[in-house]
Structure formats: structure tokens, C-alpha cells
Amino acid sequence: MSDLIYPTLDLFIYALNTPLNATYEETQKNKIAFLSQLPDGTQIDDSDSETEYSKLTKPAQIDFKSNDEELEGYYYPVRLNDTYGLQIDCSVKNQTDPQPAKRFKTLKTEIDSRHHKELVAIGQTWLLSGYLSKDFFQNPEDIAQDCYYALFEDNNYQQKSSGTFLGSSIFEFLGSRNLDRNESSDRHVIIAIYSNRESAEKAAEFYSDWMGLFCYRNKITWAYRQSRLVKESLIKHYKKVEENRKIIDQSDYWQKKQNFAISRKILNNISDILQQYTIDLLKLSFQKKIIEINLSNYQTRLNLIKEKANRSDRLDFLENFSDLATKKYLLQLTKDIENMQLGLQLLKDTINAIRSHIEVEKAARDRNFQEFVAVVGAGVATVSLLKEPVKDCKDIFSKTDICNYPFSFSLAIGVLVGFGFWLLRKRLL
């Protein structure tokens, strides 16, 4: 038997208010999307000032009525710096009779009907809670497992951890979604099985703490997912440059005259890729900074929770996330940034090498053109000089037909002089 008194389900949803480089129109769009999660006509007091934790409505809780008369619930919207947070709470009104674990499925259906999908969430956390009946002995771990299965029909989780909170049992279930596969979100579920009503009522004082803690956790996992996407983009940029470099590195590439214009296009293309690569590298560093800031906030909030709770409580599973963020997320990002910076230097070297090839080719072309101009100039000058003297050629070449064709004679002499001038330049230069 897996019965709980006063089963309560809370969904904590988080969405960005002002993403990096967001325009005023984009910020307003995010605000409208967040408002769409609340009842029609709800007004929020959302100033532009930075605030660590701000309640957005008066009263802070907005109650809702369910079509199921046995249920009750409320919305609780807040803003945490650049992030909107929304708690949707739904519970069974009966606070005396034990309810089967499958009641959580009913609660989830109610919450899902009030959570509009147009909100682009950066993450979410489910919190299930209830307290045990004094009349029956039940294993909290078995109840937590049944509650999870009632909530998610796939019965699929990657990891389960446990601890104690307010002298009661608390469990964490992590979904099977893999962050390294860039899934949209990991499934994060907390299930608190309180030993008595007093502990359950005391736990209600921690909702604002959970709101902050889950926010920092979801922002850390979101930033890491974003960093994986940015890394993929950086790798694609690098591969494109490598493809262009291989074309230019062909042994006979520079011997083909038509490739000079192609090389200029390739150089411009690589320069554009380098610019995008540099921007993505900055984004990667930015995601690392997001993780560092939110990890610090997470640890601070967790310490506050531990101070408010019983000294004997064990919340190691929450502290394990700090280790994961430090030893995996931050370490991986640090290595990625170092490697991608090396890649940036290689890209710059590639551009410099191509530019040098192009400059050498251009200089050779300019030199050939100058030689051509010089040779033609010498020929033209010779023809001009012979223009007048050739009129008197009959006195010199009276026994030949040369003087009958003065222009052809001048042109031939000009060509011979030009050819001789070209040979002379070749020997001297």
C-alpha cells in the first residue's frame, strides 16, 4: 500500500526574461509568453531593475478553481534577476484521509492543463509531497517509487538519490535524458515523504527556497546544454575552413591562373567563418560564466536551506549536484575553451598563409604586367623614332623593296627591339 495524506504536486518552471543581447521587443515577447501562463487579466509588477527575488503579483499567490471539486491550487510567479519563475501548486483538499499514489496523476493532469506550451522554458522541476498516516507502517522509498511511476508512465529514470529533510525522507529522481545529447531538458523530480503533519506544514515555509535553488540548478544545466550546441557550431566552422584549406593545398592549385580569383573568394569566406568562430568562442566563455555565477548562488541557497532545516538532516544528494557542475560541466567547458582557442590560432595561421600566397601571386602578376608594358613601350617608342627616318630609306636601301612598306618595316623593327628589351630584363632582373 502506497497511501499519503494531503498529496501535493508542485511544478517549478523557469524562463528567461532578458537573454543576452535581447532587444526590447524580444523582452516584451518573453513577458507576454510568461503572462500567458497566468489567468486572464493578471497584471504583474515587473520593473527593469535587477532583483534577486521579486514577487510579481499582489497577492503573491493566485488561487485557481479546478473542475474537480476535490482539488485546489494556486500560481506563484516571481522574477529572479533575469529569469521568470512560476510555481503551479495543486493538491487534494482532503487533509485527513490517505490517498493512493495514483492521485498524483490526477494532479499532474490538472497542472498540465494550466501550463501553456508557448513558454520557452529553460528548465523545470517537479516536487511531490505528502505525509504518512500514523495507523500504518509504510516504506517511504517504496511510496516514492510508486509516486514517480504515477507521475510518469514511462517509469524511466537515470538515477535515484535519497536523504532526509525535516526529519523525514526525501528522494531525487533524475530523468534518463542525456545532457550530452543536447536534449531540451533533463527530468528533475523531488519527492518528499513527511513523517507527520507537523513536518509537512513546516515544509511549506521552504517553497521560496526551493524556487531559488531549482532556478539556479536549471540555469546551470541549461547553460551546459547551450555550451554543447555552441561547441558543435565551432567544430562545424573549423571543418569548413579545413575543407577550403585542403583545396588550396593541392600541389598544382597555384599553377592554374583561374584559381587566383577563386582564392580571393575562399579567403573572404574563411574570414567570415573566422568572425563567426570568434563570436561562438565568446558565447562558450559566456556559458561558463553563467554556470559559475549560478553555481555560487546554488551553494549559497543550499546553505540557507540547511540552516533553516534540522541540523541532523542529510541533503548530500543536493550537494552532489555542485560537484557535478564543478567536476564535469566547468571542467569540460574549460577544456573546450582552451582547445577552441588553439583552433582559433590555427584558423588565423591558415588565413595568413592563404593571404601570403595571394600576395605572392599578385606580385608575380603585377611584375609580368609591368614587363609587358615595358616591352610594348620599347616597341612603340622604336616605331615612333623610325617614323620620320623611314621616309628617307630609299637613299639607304634603294636596291630593296623595304621602303615600299614603311609601316611594316617600322613595326618589325619595333618587335625586334621589344624582344631584345625583354631578353635584357630577364638577364638583369
PDB file of N, CA and C in Angstrom, residues 179-184 221-237 280 283-284 287 333 336 340:
ATOM      1  N   LEU A 179      22.298  15.001 -21.160  1.00  0.00           N
ATOM      2  CA  LEU A 179      22.666  16.379 -21.499  1.00  0.00           C
ATOM      3  C   LEU A 179      23.641  16.434 -22.659  1.00  0.00           C
ATOM      4  N   ASP A 180      24.518  15.426 -22.784  1.00  0.00           N
ATOM      5  CA  ASP A 180      25.499  15.443 -23.858  1.00  0.00           C
ATOM      6  C   ASP A 180      24.863  15.215 -25.218  1.00  0.00           C
ATOM      7  N   ARG A 181      23.596  14.791 -25.231  1.00  0.00           N
ATOM      8  CA  ARG A 181      22.875  14.631 -26.492  1.00  0.00           C
ATOM      9  C   ARG A 181      22.046  15.868 -26.810  1.00  0.00           C
ATOM     10  N   ASN A 182      22.248  16.905 -25.985  1.00  0.00           N
ATOM     11  CA  ASN A 182      21.578  18.185 -26.228  1.00  0.00           C
ATOM     12  C   ASN A 182      20.059  18.067 -26.191  1.00  0.00           C
ATOM     13  N   GLU A 183      19.526  17.246 -25.278  1.00  0.00           N
ATOM     14  CA  GLU A 183      18.079  17.170 -25.120  1.00  0.00           C
ATOM     15  C   GLU A 183      17.572  18.513 -24.600  1.00  0.00           C
ATOM     16  N   SER A 184      16.288  18.777 -24.832  1.00  0.00           N
ATOM     17  CA  SER A 184      15.740  20.083 -24.463  1.00  0.00           C
ATOM     18  C   SER A 184      15.784  20.304 -22.959  1.00  0.00           C
ATOM     19  N   THR A 221      22.187  23.609 -15.773  1.00  0.00           N
ATOM     20  CA  THR A 221      22.037  22.545 -16.772  1.00  0.00           C
ATOM     21  C   THR A 221      21.691  23.129 -18.142  1.00  0.00           C
ATOM     22  N   TRP A 222      20.903  24.204 -18.150  1.00  0.00           N
ATOM     23  CA  TRP A 222      20.555  24.863 -19.419  1.00  0.00           C
ATOM     24  C   TRP A 222      21.799  25.455 -20.075  1.00  0.00           C
ATOM     25  N   ALA A 223      22.631  26.133 -19.281  1.00  0.00           N
ATOM     26  CA  ALA A 223      23.855  26.737 -19.822  1.00  0.00           C
ATOM     27  C   ALA A 223      24.785  25.662 -20.371  1.00  0.00           C
ATOM     28  N   TYR A 224      24.842  24.518 -19.698  1.00  0.00           N
ATOM     29  CA  TYR A 224      25.698  23.443 -20.200  1.00  0.00           C
ATOM     30  C   TYR A 224      25.163  22.887 -21.512  1.00  0.00           C
ATOM     31  N   ARG A 225      23.844  22.746 -21.615  1.00  0.00           N
ATOM     32  CA  ARG A 225      23.251  22.295 -22.884  1.00  0.00           C
ATOM     33  C   ARG A 225      23.561  23.294 -23.998  1.00  0.00           C
ATOM     34  N   GLN A 226      23.435  24.585 -23.693  1.00  0.00           N
ATOM     35  CA  GLN A 226      23.736  25.602 -24.692  1.00  0.00           C
ATOM     36  C   GLN A 226      25.204  25.537 -25.117  1.00  0.00           C
ATOM     37  N   SER A 227      26.076  25.257 -24.173  1.00  0.00           N
ATOM     38  CA  SER A 227      27.507  25.179 -24.499  1.00  0.00           C
ATOM     39  C   SER A 227      27.795  24.023 -25.446  1.00  0.00           C
ATOM     40  N   ARG A 228      27.027  22.916 -25.331  1.00  0.00           N
ATOM     41  CA  ARG A 228      27.218  21.779 -26.243  1.00  0.00           C
ATOM     42  C   ARG A 228      26.822  22.172 -27.664  1.00  0.00           C
ATOM     43  N   LEU A 229      25.766  22.958 -27.785  1.00  0.00           N
ATOM     44  CA  LEU A 229      25.339  23.424 -29.104  1.00  0.00           C
ATOM     45  C   LEU A 229      26.376  24.380 -29.704  1.00  0.00           C
ATOM     46  N   VAL A 230      26.902  25.259 -28.863  1.00  0.00           N
ATOM     47  CA  VAL A 230      27.925  26.199 -29.337  1.00  0.00           C
ATOM     48  C   VAL A 230      29.182  25.444 -29.760  1.00  0.00           C
ATOM     49  N   LYS A 231      29.552  24.425 -29.012  1.00  0.00           N
ATOM     50  CA  LYS A 231      30.731  23.629 -29.365  1.00  0.00           C
ATOM     51  C   LYS A 231      30.542  22.956 -30.717  1.00  0.00           C
ATOM     52  N   GLU A 232      29.349  22.414 -30.962  1.00  0.00           N
ATOM     53  CA  GLU A 232      29.065  21.811 -32.259  1.00  0.00           C
ATOM     54  C   GLU A 232      29.222  22.820 -33.383  1.00  0.00           C
ATOM     55  N   SER A 233      28.745  24.036 -33.142  1.00  0.00           N
ATOM     56  CA  SER A 233      28.860  25.093 -34.140  1.00  0.00           C
ATOM     57  C   SER A 233      30.326  25.434 -34.409  1.00  0.00           C
ATOM     58  N   LEU A 234      31.134  25.508 -33.361  1.00  0.00           N
ATOM     59  CA  LEU A 234      32.561  25.793 -33.518  1.00  0.00           C
ATOM     60  C   LEU A 234      33.256  24.711 -34.343  1.00  0.00           C
ATOM     61  N   ILE A 235      32.910  23.462 -34.071  1.00  0.00           N
ATOM     62  CA  ILE A 235      33.515  22.352 -34.815  1.00  0.00           C
ATOM     63  C   ILE A 235      33.128  22.427 -36.293  1.00  0.00           C
ATOM     64  N   LYS A 236      31.878  22.767 -36.575  1.00  0.00           N
ATOM     65  CA  LYS A 236      31.434  22.901 -37.967  1.00  0.00           C
ATOM     66  C   LYS A 236      32.189  24.010 -38.679  1.00  0.00           C
ATOM     67  N   HIS A 237      32.377  25.149 -37.985  1.00  0.00           N
ATOM     68  CA  HIS A 237      33.142  26.253 -38.570  1.00  0.00           C
ATOM     69  C   HIS A 237      34.561  25.801 -38.919  1.00  0.00           C
ATOM     70  N   ASP A 280      31.278  32.654 -31.501  1.00  0.00           N
ATOM     71  CA  ASP A 280      30.879  31.433 -30.793  1.00  0.00           C
ATOM     72  C   ASP A 280      31.820  31.131 -29.632  1.00  0.00           C
ATOM     73  N   LYS A 283      30.691  33.132 -26.870  1.00  0.00           N
ATOM     74  CA  LYS A 283      29.474  32.537 -26.305  1.00  0.00           C
ATOM     75  C   LYS A 283      29.811  31.378 -25.376  1.00  0.00           C
ATOM     76  N   LEU A 284      30.804  30.598 -25.757  1.00  0.00           N
ATOM     77  CA  LEU A 284      31.216  29.467 -24.928  1.00  0.00           C
ATOM     78  C   LEU A 284      31.734  29.958 -23.578  1.00  0.00           C
ATOM     79  N   GLN A 287      28.755  31.077 -21.457  1.00  0.00           N
ATOM     80  CA  GLN A 287      28.032  29.974 -20.812  1.00  0.00           C
ATOM     81  C   GLN A 287      28.793  29.473 -19.576  1.00  0.00           C
ATOM     82  N   LEU A 333      33.979  22.617 -19.942  1.00  0.00           N
ATOM     83  CA  LEU A 333      33.959  23.906 -20.627  1.00  0.00           C
ATOM     84  C   LEU A 333      35.349  24.531 -20.670  1.00  0.00           C
ATOM     85  N   ASP A 336      37.222  22.765 -23.345  1.00  0.00           N
ATOM     86  CA  ASP A 336      36.691  23.135 -24.664  1.00  0.00           C
ATOM     87  C   ASP A 336      37.188  24.504 -25.091  1.00  0.00           C
ATOM     88  N   MET A 340      39.424  25.229 -28.326  1.00  0.00           N
ATOM     89  CA  MET A 340      38.884  26.085 -29.374  1.00  0.00           C
ATOM     90  C   MET A 340      39.732  27.346 -29.585  1.00  0.00           C
TER      91      MET A 340
END
